[in-house]
mmCIF file of C-alpha atoms in Angstrom:
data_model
loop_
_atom_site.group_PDB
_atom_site.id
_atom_site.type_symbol
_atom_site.label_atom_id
_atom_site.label_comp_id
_atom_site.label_asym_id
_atom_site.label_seq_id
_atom_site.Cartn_x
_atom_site.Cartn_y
_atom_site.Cartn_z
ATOM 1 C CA UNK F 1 -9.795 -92.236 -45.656
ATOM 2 C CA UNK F 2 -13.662 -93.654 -46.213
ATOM 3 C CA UNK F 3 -12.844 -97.009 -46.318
ATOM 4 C CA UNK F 4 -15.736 -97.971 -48.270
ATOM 5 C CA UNK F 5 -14.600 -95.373 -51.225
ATOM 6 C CA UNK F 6 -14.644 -96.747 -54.858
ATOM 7 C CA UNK F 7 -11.484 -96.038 -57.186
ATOM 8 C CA UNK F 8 -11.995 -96.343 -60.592
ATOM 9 C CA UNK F 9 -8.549 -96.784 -62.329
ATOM 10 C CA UNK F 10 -8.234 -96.310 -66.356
ATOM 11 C CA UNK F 11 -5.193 -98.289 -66.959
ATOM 12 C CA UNK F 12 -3.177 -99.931 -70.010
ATOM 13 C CA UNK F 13 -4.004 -103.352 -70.658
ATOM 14 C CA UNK F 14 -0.934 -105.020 -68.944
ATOM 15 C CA UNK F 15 -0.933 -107.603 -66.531
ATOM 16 C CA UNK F 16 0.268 -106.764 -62.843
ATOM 17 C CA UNK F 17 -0.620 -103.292 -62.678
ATOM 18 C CA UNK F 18 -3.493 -104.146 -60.054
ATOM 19 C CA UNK F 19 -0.684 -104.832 -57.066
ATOM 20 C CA UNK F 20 1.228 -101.543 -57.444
ATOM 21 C CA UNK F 21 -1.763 -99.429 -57.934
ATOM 22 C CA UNK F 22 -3.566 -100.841 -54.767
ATOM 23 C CA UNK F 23 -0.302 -100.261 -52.683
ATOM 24 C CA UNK F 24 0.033 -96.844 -53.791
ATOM 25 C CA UNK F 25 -3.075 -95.229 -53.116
ATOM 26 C CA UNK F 26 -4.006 -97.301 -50.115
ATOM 27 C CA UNK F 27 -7.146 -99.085 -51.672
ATOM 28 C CA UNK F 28 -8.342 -102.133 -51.073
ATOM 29 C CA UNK F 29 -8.639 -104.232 -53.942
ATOM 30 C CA UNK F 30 -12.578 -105.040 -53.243
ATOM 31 C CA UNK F 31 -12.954 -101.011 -53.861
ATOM 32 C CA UNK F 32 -10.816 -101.534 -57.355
ATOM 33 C CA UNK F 33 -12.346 -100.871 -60.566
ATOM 34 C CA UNK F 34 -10.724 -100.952 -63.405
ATOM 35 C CA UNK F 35 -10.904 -100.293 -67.279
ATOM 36 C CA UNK F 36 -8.352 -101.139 -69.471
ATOM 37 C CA UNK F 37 -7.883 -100.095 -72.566
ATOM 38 C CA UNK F 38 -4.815 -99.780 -75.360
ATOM 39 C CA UNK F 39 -3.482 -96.666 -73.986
ATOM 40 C CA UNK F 40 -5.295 -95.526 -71.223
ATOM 41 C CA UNK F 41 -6.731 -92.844 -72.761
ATOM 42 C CA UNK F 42 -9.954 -90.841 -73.398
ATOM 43 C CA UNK F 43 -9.880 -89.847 -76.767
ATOM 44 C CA UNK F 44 -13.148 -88.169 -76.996
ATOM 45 C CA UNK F 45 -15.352 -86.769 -74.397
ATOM 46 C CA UNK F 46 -18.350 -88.810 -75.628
ATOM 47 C CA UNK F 47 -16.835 -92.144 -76.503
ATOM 48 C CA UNK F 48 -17.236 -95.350 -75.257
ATOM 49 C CA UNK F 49 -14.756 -95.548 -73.042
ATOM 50 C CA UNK F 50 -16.403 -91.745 -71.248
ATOM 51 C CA UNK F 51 -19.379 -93.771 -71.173
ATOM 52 C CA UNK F 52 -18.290 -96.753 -68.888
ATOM 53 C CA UNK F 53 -15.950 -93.606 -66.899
ATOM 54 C CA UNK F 54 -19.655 -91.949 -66.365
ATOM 55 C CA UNK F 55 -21.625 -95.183 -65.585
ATOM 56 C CA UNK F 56 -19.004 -96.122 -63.282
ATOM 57 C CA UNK F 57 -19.161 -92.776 -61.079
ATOM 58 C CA UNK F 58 -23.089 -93.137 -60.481
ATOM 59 C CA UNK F 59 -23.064 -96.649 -60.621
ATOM 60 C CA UNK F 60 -20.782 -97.595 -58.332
ATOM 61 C CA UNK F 61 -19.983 -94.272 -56.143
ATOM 62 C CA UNK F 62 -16.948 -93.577 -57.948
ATOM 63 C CA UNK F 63 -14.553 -90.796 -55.456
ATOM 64 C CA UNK F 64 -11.554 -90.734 -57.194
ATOM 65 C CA UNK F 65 -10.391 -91.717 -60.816
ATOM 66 C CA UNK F 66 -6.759 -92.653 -61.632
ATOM 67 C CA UNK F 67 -5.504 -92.361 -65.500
ATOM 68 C CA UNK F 68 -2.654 -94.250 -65.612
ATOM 69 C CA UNK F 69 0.014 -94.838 -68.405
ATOM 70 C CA UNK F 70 2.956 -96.909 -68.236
ATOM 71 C CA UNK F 71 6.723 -96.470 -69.468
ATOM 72 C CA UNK F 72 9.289 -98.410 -71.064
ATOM 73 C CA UNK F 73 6.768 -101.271 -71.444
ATOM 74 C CA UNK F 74 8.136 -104.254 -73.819
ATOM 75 C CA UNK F 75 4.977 -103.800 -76.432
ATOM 76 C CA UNK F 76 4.127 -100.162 -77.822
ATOM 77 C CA UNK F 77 0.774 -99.051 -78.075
ATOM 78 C CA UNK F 78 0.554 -99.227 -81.720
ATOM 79 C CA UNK F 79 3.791 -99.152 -83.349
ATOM 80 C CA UNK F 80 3.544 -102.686 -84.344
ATOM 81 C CA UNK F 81 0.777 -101.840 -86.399
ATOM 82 C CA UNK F 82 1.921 -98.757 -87.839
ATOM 83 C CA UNK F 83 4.948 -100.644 -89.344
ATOM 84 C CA UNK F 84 2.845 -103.026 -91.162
ATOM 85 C CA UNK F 85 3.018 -102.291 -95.096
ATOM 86 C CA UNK F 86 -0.529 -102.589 -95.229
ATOM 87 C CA UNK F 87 -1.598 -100.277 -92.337
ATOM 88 C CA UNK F 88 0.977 -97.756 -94.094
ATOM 89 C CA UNK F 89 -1.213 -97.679 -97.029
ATOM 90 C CA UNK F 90 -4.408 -97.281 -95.453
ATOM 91 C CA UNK F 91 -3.049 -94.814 -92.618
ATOM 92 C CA UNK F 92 -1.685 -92.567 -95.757
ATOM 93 C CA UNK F 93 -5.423 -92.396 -97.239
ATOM 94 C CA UNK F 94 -7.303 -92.012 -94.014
ATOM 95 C CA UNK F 95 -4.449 -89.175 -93.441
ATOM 96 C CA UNK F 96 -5.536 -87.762 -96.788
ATOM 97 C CA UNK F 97 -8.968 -87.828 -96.390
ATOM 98 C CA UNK F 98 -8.722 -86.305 -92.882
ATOM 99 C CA UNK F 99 -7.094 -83.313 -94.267
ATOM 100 C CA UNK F 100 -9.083 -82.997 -97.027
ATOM 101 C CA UNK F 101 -12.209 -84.039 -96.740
ATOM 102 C CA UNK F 102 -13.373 -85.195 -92.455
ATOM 103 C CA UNK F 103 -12.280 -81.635 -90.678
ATOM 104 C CA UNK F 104 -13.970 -83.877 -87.548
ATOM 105 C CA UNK F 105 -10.746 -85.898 -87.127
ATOM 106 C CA UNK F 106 -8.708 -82.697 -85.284
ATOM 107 C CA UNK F 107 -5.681 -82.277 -85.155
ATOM 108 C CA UNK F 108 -2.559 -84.836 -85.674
ATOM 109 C CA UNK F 109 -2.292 -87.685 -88.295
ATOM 110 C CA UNK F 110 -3.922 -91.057 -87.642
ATOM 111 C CA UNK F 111 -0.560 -92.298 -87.139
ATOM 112 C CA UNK F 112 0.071 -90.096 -83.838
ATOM 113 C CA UNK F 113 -3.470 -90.718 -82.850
ATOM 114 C CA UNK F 114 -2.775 -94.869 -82.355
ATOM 115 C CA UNK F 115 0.381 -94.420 -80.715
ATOM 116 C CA UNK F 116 -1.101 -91.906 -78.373
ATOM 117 C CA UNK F 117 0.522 -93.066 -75.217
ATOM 118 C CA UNK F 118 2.818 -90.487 -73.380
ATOM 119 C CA UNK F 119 2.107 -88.835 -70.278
ATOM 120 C CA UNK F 120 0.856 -85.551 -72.642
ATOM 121 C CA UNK F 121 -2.404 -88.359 -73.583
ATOM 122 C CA UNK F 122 -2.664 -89.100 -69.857
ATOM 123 C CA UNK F 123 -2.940 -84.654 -69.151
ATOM 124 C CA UNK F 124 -5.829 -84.759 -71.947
ATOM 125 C CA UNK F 125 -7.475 -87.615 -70.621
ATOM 126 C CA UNK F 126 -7.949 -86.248 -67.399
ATOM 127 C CA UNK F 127 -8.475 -82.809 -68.842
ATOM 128 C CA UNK F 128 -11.357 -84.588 -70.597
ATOM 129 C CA UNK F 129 -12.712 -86.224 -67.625
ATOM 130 C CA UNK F 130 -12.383 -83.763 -65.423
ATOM 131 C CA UNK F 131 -14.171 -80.856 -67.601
ATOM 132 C CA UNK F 132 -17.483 -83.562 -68.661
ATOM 133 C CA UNK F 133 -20.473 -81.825 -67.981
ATOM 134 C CA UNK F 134 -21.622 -85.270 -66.408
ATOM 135 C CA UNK F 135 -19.023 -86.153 -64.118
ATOM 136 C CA UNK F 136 -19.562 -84.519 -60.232
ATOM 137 C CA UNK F 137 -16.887 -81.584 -59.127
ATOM 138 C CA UNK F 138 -16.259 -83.564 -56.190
ATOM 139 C CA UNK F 139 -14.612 -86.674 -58.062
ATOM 140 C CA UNK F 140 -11.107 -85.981 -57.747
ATOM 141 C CA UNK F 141 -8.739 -87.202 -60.984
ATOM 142 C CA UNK F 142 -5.530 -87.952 -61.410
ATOM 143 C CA UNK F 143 -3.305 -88.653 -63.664
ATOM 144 C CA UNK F 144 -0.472 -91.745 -62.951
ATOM 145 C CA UNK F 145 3.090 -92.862 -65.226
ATOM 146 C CA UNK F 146 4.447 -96.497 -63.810
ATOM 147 C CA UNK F 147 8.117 -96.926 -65.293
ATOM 148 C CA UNK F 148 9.217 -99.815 -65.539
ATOM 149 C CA UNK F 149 13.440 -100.375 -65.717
ATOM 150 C CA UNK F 150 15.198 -103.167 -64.840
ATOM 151 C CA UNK F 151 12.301 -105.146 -63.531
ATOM 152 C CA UNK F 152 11.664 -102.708 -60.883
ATOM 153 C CA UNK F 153 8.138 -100.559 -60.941
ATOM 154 C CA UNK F 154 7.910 -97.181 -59.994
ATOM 155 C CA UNK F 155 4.789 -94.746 -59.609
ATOM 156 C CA UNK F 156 4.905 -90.761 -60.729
ATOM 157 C CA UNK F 157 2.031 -88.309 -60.397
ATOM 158 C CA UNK F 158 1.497 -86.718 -63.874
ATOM 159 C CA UNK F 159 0.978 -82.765 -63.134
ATOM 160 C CA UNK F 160 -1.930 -81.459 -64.947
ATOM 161 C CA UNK F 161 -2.766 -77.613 -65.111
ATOM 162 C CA UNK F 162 -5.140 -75.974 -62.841
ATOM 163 C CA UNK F 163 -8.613 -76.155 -64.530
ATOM 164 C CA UNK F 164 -9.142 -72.598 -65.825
ATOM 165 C CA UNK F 165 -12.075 -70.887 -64.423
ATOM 166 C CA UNK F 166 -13.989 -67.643 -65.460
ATOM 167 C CA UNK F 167 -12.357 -65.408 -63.010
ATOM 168 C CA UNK F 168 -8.456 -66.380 -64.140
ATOM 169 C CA UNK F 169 -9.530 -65.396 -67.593
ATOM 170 C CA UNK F 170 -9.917 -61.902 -66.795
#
């Protein structure tokens, strides 16, 4: 292993994911980086949080990217919000004009787009990173699920599809 290799890890915003992650993969934690966000997910290849993925490859030397999710955690994504009367309202217009008017916002409702956060999100995500025009063939990603039960933490490797190439689609 290159011992001076950078891993960039997209993670959930929870505390004490750091420890378990750097055990796992056998990084040290000065080669960390990290970018949390509600989710840990790329929702669009040319979004903000793509941006700080691609600044953080050439930028720092980026090897390997980790997308990781998280299991019976004791806060949902966005459920809390979704239950709110007034997000209810709004969430049934925005779902209205969606359909009928923005044919931009694909696919889904805007309800199942905040509580995006199953290991079918984590699969896109690195379906998204791994297909950017602008990230190198040689970064390797990976998608990550830490479950937590009964106060113990464990670590599963989310199985994503081979990436389809022109010769498998003949």
């Amino acid at each position: 292993m290159n011992v001076n290799k950078k891993v960039l890890f997209l993670t959930d915003i929870e505390n004490g994911l750091e420890p378990i992650l750097q055990e796992v993969t056998d990084t040290p934690a000065e080669n960390m980086l990290t970018i949390q966000s509600y989710g840990a997910s790329v929702s669009h290849p040319y979004g903000e949080i793509m941006r700080s993925v691609i600044f953080a490859i050439y930028q720092e030397n980026v090897e390997e990217i980790f997308v990781v999710g998280t299991k019976d955690k004791k806060t949902s994504t966005g459920n809390g919000l979704t239950q709110l009367k007034t997000m209810k309202d709004k969430i049934q217009t925005l779902d209205y004009l969606f359909q009928h008017c923005k044919p931009e916002f694909l696919g889904g409702t805007v309800d199942e787009w905040l509580n995006e956060n199953s290991s079918g999100g984590i699969e896109k995500s690195v379906d998204i990173i791994r297909q950017h025009p602008l990230v190198p063939s040689s970064v390797k990603v990976r998608g990550l699920i830490v479950n937590h039960k009964d106060g113990e933490s464990s670590i599963m490797e989310v199985p994503v599809p081979a990436i389809k190439t022109a010769s498998s689609l003949i």
